[in-house]
């Protein structure tokens, strides 16, 4: 790390992943212009094969599948990005506190982190997703909207997804804490809050960014699995996961319906994993070499 | 080492207790009430009866107290009855654990038998065409949504070709060994493909890490053949982290199959937990989750033991 990061490596895998994500982002962003209304039901045009009017055909309610895949992508990517940011924020706060203050706080926080890591992820997420917001004292006015439905999935996944970031940030903080510029800041009389935010956080940013990028793929997989089980993003809002639930019921009559949302999930996750690995190799070469 | 294992055991018990406390609280926040569900089918019972039953079962007490009472019962071996299956919880969980072990054992064996040789071969020539292909395969494997892969396999082999059954563990009334194998094929293949990638990557990384060691250079200087260095010198050392990772995965297997079990209607632990949570079967969900957690923790202790058993440096400490 003496010379700092050089130019990003031009590996075909990284390039492929980047192009994949760029194409996807563009398609999803332009979705409303490219395709018809994803919610428009046309019972006269149910389960149509692909045609000029419906490039990927229509589903069991006559909705355009391409439009639904693009709309589902907006939801899935929004959830994934928000979750990655929230989980990274939670993990950094815990990792910074544990690494900087050390001692008993460090021991407690790291035991909790180990404990959460040891939990069976998917069963626990199902329990969390099954919690009734009404029993938490939230009124139906708050819990009714789309924003709450998405926010709920984000919070649930972030609650169990912060551990990797916390460990990485703690390790990086431990090595930065004893550097001269931190000691100088202490000597000048800077408070812990200022030291952590101004001097330590910028220097642990690269493992943080890599870990967050690498987590996006997993978050998309977990969200789609939850939505597939009917516990994540709920219909009529489209998400790649819940589109597959509907497609499973039509498997015998319209097998192609199940192809597209899954392919979208696969390519998106692949893109994030390839780009994350390339970032890893570029920003943390030592870590990348060993994995 | 014994001391270390003891500490780990104590930590695991603490995690289990904390987990039971949290899950117990979360169960109370789920929709549905055990007494309402119980009397729903009987029109002769009114609100007064509900209140009486609540008091009878102790459901009118604060939940922290109920958790303690539950703990005492569990310590005595009383896990309660499953609402969905109308059987004692232990009688429901037993066969499910076996079903999951059968599925996951097959999938794990398949993933190791394919993944380790691929990783080994990829590490022999980093950057070669084979290495890149193996790397891409590994990336594809970890990026695949398992439920979609399962669906695609069902569509191809069960719906389109009609070669294999789409779900369940055996045909109605139970079939022969061949029938059971046919039912196992698709879910096991799904899980094998999904977990293949991480073993390729682990094996490759471990071999490359060993390749930088001094003893490899010494062996090369002595004129040892590359094949002999790789298989005779590097591999035993490289297997160390791989065995640890496998042991770590063992515990997660039980819950890891949740989605695959749901897609293939495989009557295992994961599907049982999902059904129990969604069907308001509180006793079953609670015990199932704790069992899954316990097995995950046991896997990580097993990983420690395996490491110590294989590495004399750790054993000596």
Coordinates of C-alpha atoms in Angstrom, one line a residue:
Chain A
X1 CA 0.0 0.0 0.0
X2 CA 3.1 2.2 0.1
X3 CA 2.6 3.6 -3.4
X4 CA -1.2 3.8 -3.1
X5 CA -3.7 2.3 -5.5
X6 CA -2.7 2.4 -9.1
X7 CA -5.0 2.4 -12.1
X8 CA -7.8 -0.2 -11.9
X9 CA -6.8 -3.5 -13.5
X10 CA -8.3 -4.1 -16.9
X11 CA -9.3 -7.7 -16.4
X12 CA -12.0 -9.0 -18.8
X13 CA -14.0 -10.2 -15.8
X14 CA -14.1 -6.8 -14.2
X15 CA -14.9 -5.1 -17.5
X16 CA -17.7 -7.7 -18.2
X17 CA -19.1 -7.1 -14.7
X18 CA -19.0 -3.3 -15.1
X19 CA -20.7 -3.4 -18.5
X20 CA -23.4 -5.8 -17.2
X21 CA -24.2 -3.4 -14.3
X22 CA -24.1 -0.4 -16.6
X23 CA -26.5 -2.0 -19.1
X24 CA -28.8 -3.1 -16.3
X25 CA -28.9 0.3 -14.6
X26 CA -29.7 1.9 -17.9
X27 CA -32.5 -0.5 -18.7
X28 CA -34.0 -0.2 -15.3
X29 CA -33.8 3.6 -15.3
X30 CA -35.3 3.9 -18.7
X31 CA -37.8 1.2 -18.0
X32 CA -40.9 3.5 -17.8
X33 CA -40.0 4.9 -21.3
X34 CA -39.2 1.6 -23.0
X35 CA -42.0 -0.6 -21.8
X36 CA -45.8 -0.2 -21.1
X37 CA -47.3 0.1 -17.6
X38 CA -46.1 -2.9 -15.6
X39 CA -49.4 -2.9 -13.6
X40 CA -51.8 -2.8 -16.6
X41 CA -53.9 -5.9 -16.4
X42 CA -55.3 -7.3 -19.7
X43 CA -57.3 -10.5 -19.1
X44 CA -57.8 -10.9 -22.9
X45 CA -54.0 -11.2 -23.3
X46 CA -53.0 -13.8 -20.7
X47 CA -49.8 -15.9 -20.9
X48 CA -49.0 -14.7 -24.5
X49 CA -45.7 -15.9 -26.0
X50 CA -43.1 -13.3 -26.9
X51 CA -44.2 -10.9 -29.7
X52 CA -43.4 -7.5 -31.0
X53 CA -45.9 -5.8 -28.7
X54 CA -44.7 -7.9 -25.7
X55 CA -41.0 -8.8 -26.2
X56 CA -41.0 -11.2 -23.3
X57 CA -44.7 -12.2 -23.5
X58 CA -47.4 -11.6 -20.8
X59 CA -48.0 -13.2 -17.4
X60 CA -51.1 -14.8 -15.9
X61 CA -52.9 -11.5 -15.6
X62 CA -51.9 -10.3 -19.1
X63 CA -49.2 -7.9 -17.7
X64 CA -46.2 -7.2 -19.9
X65 CA -43.3 -9.3 -18.6
X66 CA -40.5 -7.0 -19.8
X67 CA -42.2 -4.1 -18.0
X68 CA -42.5 -6.2 -14.9
X69 CA -38.9 -7.3 -15.0
X70 CA -37.7 -3.7 -15.3
X71 CA -40.1 -2.5 -12.6
X72 CA -39.0 -5.4 -10.4
X73 CA -35.4 -4.4 -11.0
X74 CA -36.1 -0.9 -9.8
X75 CA -37.5 -2.3 -6.5
X76 CA -34.8 -5.0 -6.1
X77 CA -31.9 -2.6 -6.8
X78 CA -33.4 0.1 -4.6
X79 CA -33.8 -2.4 -1.7
X80 CA -30.2 -3.7 -2.3
X81 CA -28.6 -0.3 -2.4
X82 CA -30.4 1.0 0.6
X83 CA -29.7 -2.2 2.6
X84 CA -26.0 -2.1 1.6
X85 CA -25.7 1.5 2.8
X86 CA -27.6 0.9 6.0
X87 CA -25.7 -2.3 6.8
X88 CA -22.4 -0.6 6.0
X89 CA -23.3 2.3 8.3
X90 CA -24.3 0.0 11.2
X91 CA -21.2 -2.1 10.7
X92 CA -18.8 0.9 10.5
X93 CA -20.3 2.4 13.6
X94 CA -19.8 -0.8 15.5
X95 CA -16.4 -1.6 14.0
X96 CA -15.1 1.9 14.6
X97 CA -16.3 2.0 18.2
X98 CA -14.8 -1.5 18.9
X99 CA -11.5 -0.8 17.2
X100 CA -11.0 2.7 18.5
X101 CA -12.1 2.4 22.2
X102 CA -10.9 -1.2 22.6
X103 CA -11.0 -2.9 25.9
X104 CA -14.3 -4.1 27.4
X105 CA -16.4 -2.4 24.7
X106 CA -14.4 -4.1 22.0
X107 CA -14.8 -7.5 23.7
X108 CA -18.6 -7.1 24.1
X109 CA -19.2 -5.8 20.5
X110 CA -17.1 -8.5 18.9
X111 CA -18.8 -11.3 21.0
X112 CA -22.1 -9.9 19.8
X113 CA -20.8 -9.9 16.2
X114 CA -19.6 -13.5 16.5
X115 CA -23.0 -14.4 17.9
X116 CA -24.9 -12.8 15.1
X117 CA -22.6 -14.4 12.5
X118 CA -23.3 -17.8 14.1
X119 CA -27.1 -17.5 13.6
X120 CA -28.9 -19.4 10.9
X121 CA -29.6 -16.5 8.5
X122 CA -32.6 -17.3 6.5
X123 CA -34.8 -18.9 9.3
X124 CA -34.0 -15.8 11.4
X125 CA -34.9 -13.4 8.6
X126 CA -38.2 -15.3 8.2
X127 CA -39.0 -14.7 11.8
X128 CA -38.1 -11.1 11.6
X129 CA -40.2 -10.7 8.4
X130 CA -43.2 -12.3 10.1
X131 CA -43.3 -9.7 12.8
X132 CA -46.6 -7.9 12.8
X133 CA -46.0 -4.1 12.6
X134 CA -49.3 -3.5 14.4
X135 CA -48.0 -5.3 17.4
X136 CA -45.0 -3.0 17.5
X137 CA -47.5 -0.2 18.0
X138 CA -47.2 1.3 14.5
X139 CA -50.5 2.6 13.1
X140 CA -51.9 1.3 9.8
X141 CA -51.5 4.8 8.3
X142 CA -47.7 4.5 8.7
X143 CA -47.4 0.8 7.6
X144 CA -49.7 1.0 4.6
X145 CA -47.5 2.7 2.0
X146 CA -45.0 1.3 -0.5
X147 CA -42.1 3.2 1.2
X148 CA -42.8 1.3 4.5
X149 CA -43.0 -2.1 2.6
X150 CA -39.6 -1.5 1.1
X151 CA -38.1 0.0 4.2
X152 CA -39.2 -3.0 6.2
X153 CA -37.3 -5.4 4.0
X154 CA -34.2 -3.1 4.1
X155 CA -34.2 -2.9 7.9
X156 CA -34.7 -6.6 8.4
X157 CA -31.8 -7.6 6.1
X158 CA -29.5 -4.8 7.4
X159 CA -30.1 -6.1 11.0
X160 CA -28.3 -9.3 10.2
X161 CA -26.0 -8.1 7.4
X162 CA -23.7 -5.7 9.2
X163 CA -21.2 -8.2 10.7
X164 CA -18.6 -8.6 7.9
X165 CA -18.3 -4.8 7.6
X166 CA -18.0 -4.5 11.4
X167 CA -15.1 -7.0 11.5
X168 CA -13.2 -5.5 8.6
X169 CA -13.6 -1.9 9.8
X170 CA -12.5 -2.9 13.3
X171 CA -9.4 -4.6 11.9
X172 CA -8.5 -1.6 9.8
X173 CA -9.2 0.8 12.7
X174 CA -6.9 -1.2 15.0
X175 CA -4.0 -0.7 12.5
X176 CA -4.7 3.0 11.8
X177 CA -5.3 3.9 15.5
X178 CA -1.6 3.8 16.4
X179 CA -0.4 5.9 13.4
X180 CA 1.4 9.1 14.1
X181 CA -1.2 11.4 12.6
X182 CA -3.8 9.9 15.0
X183 CA -1.4 10.4 18.0
X184 CA -0.7 13.9 16.8
X185 CA -4.5 14.6 16.7
X186 CA -4.8 13.3 20.3
X187 CA -1.9 15.5 21.3
X188 CA -3.5 18.6 19.9
X189 CA -6.6 17.8 22.0
X190 CA -9.0 16.5 19.4
X191 CA -12.0 14.6 20.9
X192 CA -12.7 11.0 20.0
X193 CA -15.6 11.8 17.8
X194 CA -13.5 14.1 15.6
X195 CA -10.6 11.7 15.5
X196 CA -12.8 8.8 14.5
X197 CA -14.7 10.7 11.8
X198 CA -12.0 13.0 10.4
X199 CA -8.8 10.8 10.7
X200 CA -9.8 7.2 11.0
X201 CA -12.9 6.8 8.8
X202 CA -11.3 8.1 5.6
X203 CA -8.4 5.7 6.1
X204 CA -10.6 2.6 6.6
X205 CA -12.8 3.7 3.6
X206 CA -11.4 1.3 1.0
X207 CA -12.1 -2.0 2.8
X208 CA -15.5 -0.5 3.7
X209 CA -16.3 0.2 0.0
X210 CA -15.1 -3.2 -1.1
X211 CA -17.1 -5.0 1.5
X212 CA -20.2 -3.0 0.8
X213 CA -20.0 -3.7 -3.0
X214 CA -19.4 -7.4 -2.4
X215 CA -22.4 -7.5 0.0
X216 CA -24.9 -6.1 -2.6
X217 CA -24.9 -9.4 -4.5
X218 CA -25.8 -11.4 -1.4
X219 CA -28.4 -8.9 -0.4
X220 CA -30.2 -9.2 -3.8
X221 CA -30.1 -13.0 -3.3
X222 CA -31.5 -12.8 0.2
X223 CA -34.2 -10.2 -0.8
X224 CA -35.3 -12.3 -3.8
X225 CA -35.5 -15.4 -1.6
X226 CA -37.6 -13.6 1.0
X227 CA -39.9 -12.2 -1.7
X228 CA -40.1 -15.6 -3.3
X229 CA -41.4 -17.0 0.0
X230 CA -43.9 -14.2 0.2
X231 CA -42.2 -12.4 3.1
X232 CA -40.2 -9.7 1.3
X233 CA -41.6 -7.3 -1.3
X234 CA -45.3 -8.1 -1.6
X235 CA -47.5 -8.1 -4.7
X236 CA -48.9 -6.1 -6.5
X237 CA -45.5 -4.4 -6.3
X238 CA -43.2 -6.3 -8.6
X239 CA -39.9 -7.7 -7.4
X240 CA -37.8 -10.4 -9.1
X241 CA -38.4 -12.7 -6.2
X242 CA -42.2 -12.5 -6.1
X243 CA -42.5 -12.7 -9.9
X244 CA -40.9 -16.1 -9.6
X245 CA -43.6 -17.1 -7.0
X246 CA -46.3 -16.3 -9.6
X247 CA -44.3 -18.0 -12.4
X248 CA -44.0 -21.2 -10.4
X249 CA -47.8 -21.7 -10.4
X250 CA -47.8 -21.3 -14.2
X251 CA -44.8 -23.6 -14.7
X252 CA -46.6 -26.2 -16.8
X253 CA -48.4 -23.7 -19.1
X254 CA -45.8 -21.0 -19.5
X255 CA -42.3 -22.2 -18.5
X256 CA -40.6 -19.1 -20.0
X257 CA -42.2 -16.9 -17.3
X258 CA -39.9 -18.2 -14.7
X259 CA -36.8 -17.7 -16.9
X260 CA -36.6 -13.9 -17.1
X261 CA -36.8 -12.7 -13.4
X262 CA -34.3 -15.4 -12.4
X263 CA -31.9 -14.5 -15.2
X264 CA -32.1 -10.9 -14.1
X265 CA -31.2 -11.8 -10.5
X266 CA -28.4 -14.0 -11.7
X267 CA -26.8 -11.4 -14.0
X268 CA -27.1 -8.6 -11.5
X269 CA -25.6 -10.6 -8.7
X270 CA -22.8 -11.8 -11.0
X271 CA -22.1 -8.2 -12.1
X272 CA -21.8 -7.0 -8.5
X273 CA -19.6 -9.9 -7.5
X274 CA -17.3 -9.4 -10.5
X275 CA -17.0 -5.7 -9.9
X276 CA -16.5 -6.2 -6.1
X277 CA -13.7 -8.7 -6.7
X278 CA -12.0 -6.2 -9.1
X279 CA -12.3 -3.5 -6.5
X280 CA -10.8 -5.8 -3.9
X281 CA -7.9 -6.6 -6.2
X282 CA -7.4 -2.9 -6.8
X283 CA -7.8 -1.4 -3.4
X284 CA -6.8 -4.2 -1.0
X285 CA -4.3 -6.3 -3.0
X286 CA -3.1 -8.2 0.0
X287 CA -6.6 -9.4 1.0
X288 CA -7.5 -10.2 -2.5
X289 CA -4.4 -12.4 -3.0
X290 CA -5.4 -14.7 -0.2
X291 CA -9.0 -15.1 -1.3
Chain B
X1 CA -7.0 -26.8 23.7
X2 CA -9.4 -28.4 26.1
X3 CA -9.8 -25.1 27.8
X4 CA -10.5 -23.4 24.5
X5 CA -13.2 -25.9 23.6
X6 CA -14.8 -25.4 27.1
X7 CA -14.8 -21.6 26.6
X8 CA -16.4 -22.1 23.2
X9 CA -19.0 -24.4 24.6
X10 CA -19.9 -21.8 27.3
X11 CA -20.1 -19.1 24.6
X12 CA -22.4 -21.3 22.5
X13 CA -24.7 -21.8 25.4
X14 CA -24.8 -18.0 26.0
X15 CA -25.6 -17.4 22.3
X16 CA -28.3 -20.0 22.4
X17 CA -29.9 -18.5 25.5
X18 CA -29.7 -15.0 23.9
X19 CA -31.2 -16.4 20.7
X20 CA -34.1 -18.1 22.6
X21 CA -34.8 -14.9 24.4
X22 CA -34.9 -12.8 21.2
X23 CA -36.9 -15.3 19.2
X24 CA -39.4 -15.8 22.1
X25 CA -39.9 -12.0 22.1
X26 CA -40.3 -12.0 18.3
X27 CA -42.8 -14.8 18.3
X28 CA -45.0 -12.6 20.6
X29 CA -44.9 -9.9 17.9
X30 CA -46.1 -12.2 15.1
X31 CA -49.7 -12.0 13.9
X32 CA -52.0 -14.5 15.5
X33 CA -52.5 -15.5 19.1
X34 CA -52.2 -19.1 20.3
X35 CA -55.4 -19.1 22.3
X36 CA -57.4 -17.4 19.5
X37 CA -56.1 -20.0 17.1
X38 CA -57.0 -22.8 19.6
X39 CA -60.6 -21.8 20.1
X40 CA -61.3 -20.5 16.5
X41 CA -62.8 -23.8 15.5
X42 CA -65.3 -24.0 18.4
X43 CA -68.2 -21.6 18.3
X44 CA -69.2 -22.4 21.9
X45 CA -66.2 -20.7 23.4
X46 CA -66.4 -16.9 24.0
X47 CA -64.0 -14.1 25.2
X48 CA -64.5 -15.2 28.8
X49 CA -63.3 -18.7 27.9
X50 CA -60.3 -17.2 26.0
X51 CA -59.3 -15.2 29.1
X52 CA -59.7 -18.3 31.3
X53 CA -57.5 -20.4 28.9
X54 CA -54.9 -17.6 28.8
X55 CA -54.6 -17.7 32.6
X56 CA -54.6 -21.5 32.5
X57 CA -51.6 -21.6 30.1
X58 CA -49.9 -18.7 31.8
X59 CA -50.3 -16.5 28.7
X60 CA -51.5 -13.6 30.8
X61 CA -48.1 -13.2 32.5
X62 CA -45.3 -10.9 31.3
X63 CA -43.3 -12.5 28.5
X64 CA -40.0 -12.4 30.3
X65 CA -41.5 -14.6 32.9
X66 CA -43.1 -16.9 30.3
X67 CA -39.7 -17.2 28.7
X68 CA -38.2 -18.4 32.0
X69 CA -41.0 -20.9 32.5
X70 CA -40.5 -22.1 28.9
X71 CA -36.8 -22.6 29.6
X72 CA -37.5 -24.7 32.7
X73 CA -39.8 -26.9 30.7
X74 CA -37.3 -27.3 27.9
X75 CA -34.6 -28.2 30.4
X76 CA -36.9 -31.0 31.5
X77 CA -37.3 -32.2 28.0
X78 CA -40.8 -30.8 27.4
X79 CA -40.8 -29.1 24.0
X80 CA -44.5 -28.9 23.7
X81 CA -46.9 -29.8 20.9
X82 CA -46.9 -28.7 17.3
X83 CA -50.1 -27.0 16.2
X84 CA -49.7 -27.8 12.5
X85 CA -48.9 -31.4 12.9
X86 CA -50.8 -32.3 16.1
X87 CA -47.8 -34.2 17.4
X88 CA -45.1 -33.6 20.0
X89 CA -42.4 -31.2 18.6
X90 CA -39.6 -33.8 19.0
X91 CA -41.6 -36.3 16.9
X92 CA -42.0 -33.8 14.1
X93 CA -38.4 -32.5 14.2
X94 CA -36.7 -35.9 14.2
X95 CA -37.6 -37.1 10.7
X96 CA -37.1 -33.6 9.4
X97 CA -33.5 -33.5 10.6
X98 CA -32.8 -36.8 9.0
X99 CA -34.3 -35.7 5.7
X100 CA -32.2 -32.6 5.7
X101 CA -29.0 -34.5 6.5
X102 CA -29.7 -36.9 3.6
X103 CA -30.2 -34.0 1.2
X104 CA -27.3 -31.9 2.5
X105 CA -24.9 -34.8 2.9
X106 CA -25.4 -35.7 -0.7
X107 CA -25.0 -32.1 -1.9
X108 CA -21.9 -31.6 0.2
X109 CA -20.3 -34.7 -1.1
X110 CA -21.1 -33.7 -4.7
X111 CA -19.8 -30.2 -4.2
X112 CA -16.5 -31.4 -2.6
X113 CA -15.9 -34.1 -5.2
X114 CA -16.3 -31.6 -8.0
X115 CA -15.1 -28.4 -6.4
X116 CA -11.8 -29.6 -4.8
X117 CA -10.3 -31.1 -7.9
X118 CA -11.3 -28.1 -10.0
X119 CA -9.7 -25.7 -7.5
X120 CA -6.6 -27.9 -7.3
X121 CA -6.3 -28.0 -11.1
X122 CA -7.0 -24.2 -11.4
X123 CA -4.2 -23.4 -8.9
X124 CA -1.7 -25.5 -10.8
X125 CA -1.5 -22.8 -13.5
X126 CA -2.8 -19.4 -12.3
X127 CA -4.0 -17.3 -15.2
X128 CA -4.4 -20.2 -17.6
X129 CA -7.5 -20.8 -19.6
X130 CA -8.6 -23.6 -17.2
X131 CA -8.0 -21.3 -14.2
X132 CA -10.2 -18.6 -15.8
X133 CA -12.9 -21.0 -16.7
X134 CA -13.0 -22.4 -13.2
X135 CA -13.0 -18.9 -11.8
X136 CA -16.0 -17.9 -14.0
X137 CA -17.8 -21.1 -13.0
X138 CA -17.2 -20.3 -9.3
X139 CA -18.5 -16.8 -9.8
X140 CA -21.6 -18.1 -11.6
X141 CA -22.2 -20.7 -8.8
X142 CA -22.1 -18.1 -6.0
X143 CA -24.3 -15.7 -8.0
X144 CA -27.1 -18.2 -8.8
X145 CA -30.3 -17.8 -6.9
X146 CA -30.9 -21.4 -5.7
X147 CA -34.7 -21.3 -5.9
X148 CA -34.5 -20.2 -9.6
X149 CA -32.0 -22.9 -10.4
X150 CA -34.3 -25.4 -8.7
X151 CA -37.3 -24.1 -10.7
X152 CA -35.3 -24.4 -14.0
X153 CA -34.3 -27.9 -13.2
X154 CA -37.9 -28.8 -12.4
X155 CA -39.1 -27.3 -15.7
X156 CA -36.5 -29.1 -17.7
X157 CA -36.2 -32.5 -16.1
X158 CA -39.7 -32.9 -14.5
X159 CA -42.1 -30.9 -16.7
X160 CA -40.4 -30.9 -20.2
X161 CA -38.6 -34.3 -20.2
X162 CA -40.5 -36.1 -17.5
X163 CA -37.4 -38.0 -16.4
X164 CA -37.4 -37.1 -12.7
X165 CA -40.1 -36.3 -10.1
X166 CA -40.6 -32.6 -9.3
X167 CA -40.8 -32.8 -5.6
X168 CA -41.2 -34.8 -2.4
X169 CA -39.0 -37.4 -0.9
X170 CA -40.7 -40.6 -2.2
X171 CA -43.8 -41.4 -4.1
X172 CA -47.1 -41.8 -2.1
X173 CA -46.9 -44.9 0.0
X174 CA -43.1 -44.8 -0.1
X175 CA -41.1 -46.2 -3.0
X176 CA -38.0 -48.4 -3.3
X177 CA -34.4 -47.2 -3.2
X178 CA -34.5 -46.2 -6.8
X179 CA -37.5 -44.1 -6.3
X180 CA -35.9 -42.3 -3.3
X181 CA -32.7 -41.6 -5.4
X182 CA -34.8 -40.2 -8.2
X183 CA -36.5 -37.8 -5.7
X184 CA -33.1 -36.8 -4.3
X185 CA -31.5 -36.1 -7.7
X186 CA -32.8 -32.6 -8.5
X187 CA -32.7 -31.0 -5.1
X188 CA -29.2 -32.4 -4.4
X189 CA -28.0 -31.2 -7.8
X190 CA -29.4 -27.8 -7.1
X191 CA -27.5 -27.5 -3.8
X192 CA -24.4 -29.0 -5.3
X193 CA -24.2 -26.4 -8.1
X194 CA -24.9 -23.6 -5.6
X195 CA -22.2 -24.5 -3.2
X196 CA -19.6 -25.7 -5.7
X197 CA -18.2 -22.2 -6.3
X198 CA -17.0 -21.5 -2.8
X199 CA -15.1 -24.8 -2.6
X200 CA -13.4 -24.1 -6.0
X201 CA -12.3 -20.7 -4.6
X202 CA -11.3 -21.9 -1.2
X203 CA -9.2 -24.8 -2.6
X204 CA -7.5 -22.6 -5.2
X205 CA -6.7 -19.8 -2.7
X206 CA -5.3 -22.3 -0.2
X207 CA -3.1 -23.9 -2.8
X208 CA -1.8 -20.6 -4.0
X209 CA -1.1 -19.4 -0.4
X210 CA 1.0 -22.6 0.1
X211 CA 2.8 -22.1 -3.1
X212 CA 4.5 -19.0 -1.6
X213 CA 6.0 -21.0 1.3
X214 CA 9.7 -21.7 1.7
X215 CA 9.3 -25.5 1.8
X216 CA 7.8 -25.4 -1.7
X217 CA 10.9 -23.5 -3.0
X218 CA 13.2 -26.0 -1.2
X219 CA 11.3 -29.0 -2.8
X220 CA 11.6 -27.3 -6.2
X221 CA 15.3 -26.7 -5.7
X222 CA 15.8 -30.4 -4.8
X223 CA 14.3 -31.2 -8.2
X224 CA 11.0 -32.5 -7.0
X225 CA 8.4 -32.7 -9.9
X226 CA 5.7 -30.0 -9.9
X227 CA 3.0 -32.7 -9.5
X228 CA 4.7 -34.2 -6.5
X229 CA 5.2 -30.8 -4.9
X230 CA 1.5 -30.0 -5.4
X231 CA 0.0 -33.3 -4.3
X232 CA 2.6 -34.4 -1.8
X233 CA 3.7 -31.2 -0.1
X234 CA 1.2 -28.4 -0.8
X235 CA -2.1 -30.3 -0.7
X236 CA -1.9 -31.7 2.9
X237 CA -1.3 -28.1 4.2
X238 CA -3.8 -26.5 1.9
X239 CA -6.5 -28.9 3.0
X240 CA -6.2 -27.5 6.5
X241 CA -8.2 -24.2 5.9
X242 CA -10.5 -26.1 3.5
X243 CA -11.5 -28.7 6.2
X244 CA -12.1 -25.9 8.6
X245 CA -14.4 -24.1 6.1
X246 CA -16.3 -27.3 5.4
X247 CA -16.8 -27.9 9.2
X248 CA -18.0 -24.3 9.5
X249 CA -20.5 -24.9 6.7
X250 CA -21.8 -28.2 8.2
X251 CA -23.8 -26.3 10.8
X252 CA -25.3 -23.9 8.3
X253 CA -26.4 -26.8 6.1
X254 CA -29.5 -27.4 8.1
X255 CA -30.9 -24.0 7.6
X256 CA -29.1 -23.4 4.3
X257 CA -31.4 -25.8 2.5
X258 CA -34.5 -23.8 3.5
X259 CA -35.2 -22.4 0.0
X260 CA -34.3 -25.6 -1.9
X261 CA -36.5 -27.7 0.4
X262 CA -39.4 -25.3 -0.1
X263 CA -39.1 -25.4 -3.9
X264 CA -38.8 -29.2 -4.0
X265 CA -41.3 -29.9 -1.2
X266 CA -38.5 -31.8 0.6
X267 CA -39.7 -32.5 4.2
X268 CA -36.6 -31.2 5.9
X269 CA -35.7 -28.8 8.7
X270 CA -35.6 -25.6 6.7
X271 CA -39.0 -26.1 5.2
X272 CA -40.4 -27.1 8.6
X273 CA -39.1 -23.9 10.2
X274 CA -40.6 -21.8 7.3
X275 CA -43.9 -23.5 7.5
X276 CA -44.0 -23.3 11.3
X277 CA -43.3 -19.5 11.3
X278 CA -45.9 -18.8 8.6
X279 CA -48.4 -21.2 10.1
X280 CA -48.3 -19.7 13.7
X281 CA -46.8 -23.0 15.0
X282 CA -45.0 -21.2 17.8
X283 CA -43.6 -24.3 19.7
X284 CA -42.3 -25.9 16.5
X285 CA -40.8 -22.6 15.1
X286 CA -39.0 -21.8 18.4
X287 CA -37.5 -25.3 18.9
X288 CA -36.6 -25.6 15.2
X289 CA -34.8 -22.3 15.1
X290 CA -32.9 -23.1 18.3
X291 CA -31.9 -26.5 16.9
X292 CA -30.7 -24.9 13.7
X293 CA -28.7 -22.4 15.7
X294 CA -27.3 -25.1 17.9
X295 CA -26.1 -27.1 14.9
X296 CA -24.5 -24.0 13.4
X297 CA -22.6 -23.4 16.7
X298 CA -21.6 -27.1 16.9
X299 CA -20.2 -26.8 13.4
X300 CA -18.0 -24.0 14.4
X301 CA -16.7 -25.9 17.4
X302 CA -16.1 -28.9 15.1
X303 CA -14.1 -26.6 12.9
X304 CA -11.9 -25.7 15.8
X305 CA -11.4 -29.3 16.7
X306 CA -10.7 -30.3 13.1
X307 CA -8.1 -27.6 12.9
X308 CA -6.4 -28.7 16.1
X309 CA -6.5 -32.3 15.0
X310 CA -4.8 -31.6 11.7
X311 CA -2.3 -28.9 12.8
X312 CA 0.2 -29.9 15.4
X313 CA 1.1 -26.2 16.0
X314 CA -2.4 -25.5 17.3
X315 CA -2.7 -28.7 19.2
X316 CA 0.5 -27.9 21.2
X317 CA -0.9 -24.5 22.5

